[in-house]
mmCIF file of C-alpha atoms in Angstrom:
data_model
loop_
_atom_site.group_PDB
_atom_site.id
_atom_site.type_symbol
_atom_site.label_atom_id
_atom_site.label_comp_id
_atom_site.label_asym_id
_atom_site.label_seq_id
_atom_site.Cartn_x
_atom_site.Cartn_y
_atom_site.Cartn_z
ATOM 1 C CA MET I 1 4.061 17.427 5.857
ATOM 2 C CA ASN I 2 3.973 14.289 3.877
ATOM 3 C CA TYR I 3 0.396 12.373 5.425
ATOM 4 C CA PHE I 4 3.152 9.634 6.902
ATOM 5 C CA THR I 5 5.045 12.351 8.736
ATOM 6 C CA THR I 6 1.128 14.445 9.518
ATOM 7 C CA SER I 7 -0.134 10.553 10.735
ATOM 8 C CA LEU I 8 2.758 10.146 12.831
ATOM 9 C CA MET I 9 2.810 13.803 14.292
ATOM 10 C CA LYS I 10 -1.141 13.370 15.137
ATOM 11 C CA ASN I 11 -0.902 10.487 16.781
ATOM 12 C CA LEU I 12 2.251 10.941 19.641
ATOM 13 C CA ILE I 13 -0.235 14.301 20.316
ATOM 14 C CA ALA I 14 -2.874 12.566 20.840
ATOM 15 C CA ASN I 15 -1.313 9.351 22.697
ATOM 16 C CA ASP I 16 0.809 11.182 24.890
ATOM 17 C CA ASN I 17 0.395 9.471 28.446
ATOM 18 C CA ASN I 18 -0.514 5.989 26.049
ATOM 19 C CA LEU I 19 2.230 4.675 26.148
ATOM 20 C CA PRO I 20 1.073 1.150 24.511
ATOM 21 C CA LEU I 21 -1.694 2.855 22.114
ATOM 22 C CA PHE I 22 0.614 4.795 20.755
ATOM 23 C CA GLU I 23 3.002 1.666 19.775
ATOM 24 C CA GLU I 24 -0.393 -0.299 18.331
ATOM 25 C CA ALA I 25 -0.946 3.361 16.591
ATOM 26 C CA VAL I 26 2.549 3.489 15.133
ATOM 27 C CA ALA I 27 2.792 -0.057 14.158
ATOM 28 C CA GLU I 28 -0.572 0.083 12.551
ATOM 29 C CA LEU I 29 0.333 3.347 10.328
ATOM 30 C CA PHE I 30 3.578 1.646 9.409
ATOM 31 C CA ARG I 31 1.308 -1.915 8.625
ATOM 32 C CA SER I 32 -1.346 0.270 6.179
ATOM 33 C CA GLU I 33 1.595 2.647 4.676
ATOM 34 C CA LEU I 34 3.748 -1.262 3.761
ATOM 35 C CA GLU I 35 1.446 -2.267 2.453
ATOM 36 C CA LYS I 36 0.103 1.080 0.097
ATOM 37 C CA SER I 37 3.558 1.186 -0.906
ATOM 38 C CA ILE I 38 4.296 -2.666 -1.791
ATOM 39 C CA ASN I 39 0.677 -2.107 -3.838
ATOM 40 C CA GLU I 40 2.647 0.438 -5.437
ATOM 41 C CA ILE I 41 5.183 -1.275 -6.905
ATOM 42 C CA LEU I 42 3.016 -3.839 -7.946
ATOM 43 C CA GLU I 43 0.935 -1.882 -9.955
ATOM 44 C CA HIS I 44 3.743 0.048 -11.037
ATOM 45 C CA GLU I 45 6.186 -2.985 -12.364
ATOM 46 C CA LEU I 46 3.189 -4.268 -14.509
ATOM 47 C CA THR I 47 2.195 -0.487 -16.219
ATOM 48 C CA LEU I 48 6.496 -1.747 -16.970
ATOM 49 C CA PHE I 49 5.819 -4.921 -17.759
ATOM 50 C CA LEU I 50 2.689 -4.559 -20.048
ATOM 51 C CA ASP I 51 3.841 -1.707 -21.792
ATOM 52 C CA TYR I 52 0.749 0.505 -21.243
ATOM 53 C CA GLU I 53 -1.206 2.120 -19.105
ATOM 54 C CA ARG I 54 -4.007 0.047 -16.737
ATOM 55 C CA TYR I 55 -6.791 1.854 -19.203
ATOM 56 C CA ASP I 56 -5.367 2.140 -22.485
ATOM 57 C CA ARG I 57 -7.159 0.688 -24.849
ATOM 58 C CA SER I 58 -5.161 1.619 -27.775
ATOM 59 C CA ASN I 59 -3.892 -0.736 -30.140
ATOM 60 C CA ASN I 60 -3.003 -2.915 -27.455
ATOM 61 C CA GLU I 61 -5.393 -7.390 -27.977
ATOM 62 C CA ASP I 62 -3.677 -8.011 -24.898
ATOM 63 C CA TYR I 63 -6.174 -5.549 -22.445
ATOM 64 C CA ARG I 64 -5.126 -6.815 -17.883
ATOM 65 C CA ASN I 65 -7.290 -9.375 -16.762
ATOM 66 C CA GLY I 66 -7.779 -8.118 -13.492
ATOM 67 C CA SER I 67 -6.187 -9.904 -10.099
ATOM 68 C CA TYR I 68 -7.374 -10.131 -6.471
ATOM 69 C CA ILE I 69 -6.246 -9.755 -3.086
ATOM 70 C CA ARG I 70 -3.842 -11.602 -1.601
ATOM 71 C CA THR I 71 -3.661 -12.268 2.296
ATOM 72 C CA PHE I 72 -0.204 -12.261 4.150
ATOM 73 C CA ASN I 73 0.230 -12.763 6.884
ATOM 74 C CA THR I 74 4.128 -11.421 8.769
ATOM 75 C CA LYS I 75 5.502 -9.360 11.547
ATOM 76 C CA TYR I 76 3.925 -6.437 11.400
ATOM 77 C CA GLY I 77 0.196 -7.384 10.680
ATOM 78 C CA VAL I 78 -1.905 -9.176 8.051
ATOM 79 C CA LEU I 79 -1.329 -6.943 4.539
ATOM 80 C CA ASN I 80 -4.288 -7.514 2.112
ATOM 81 C CA ILE I 81 -1.573 -8.143 -1.709
#
């Protein structure tokens, strides 16, 4: 099982009798996985655009200049991208 499925199963077992807490736990799990997925997609897109991996210094004068976190309020919660 992957991390998402394992975490979901743990939340199902732990909060069997308390539905509101279960819904909050699942919503937070979904929010965190969505945030992680978007950040990974953006990182991969940057790598493809620049045509070299992070920390690759071979024959490139155009290095990655860093980034900063942006906060988005969505219906799933606050996402830090």
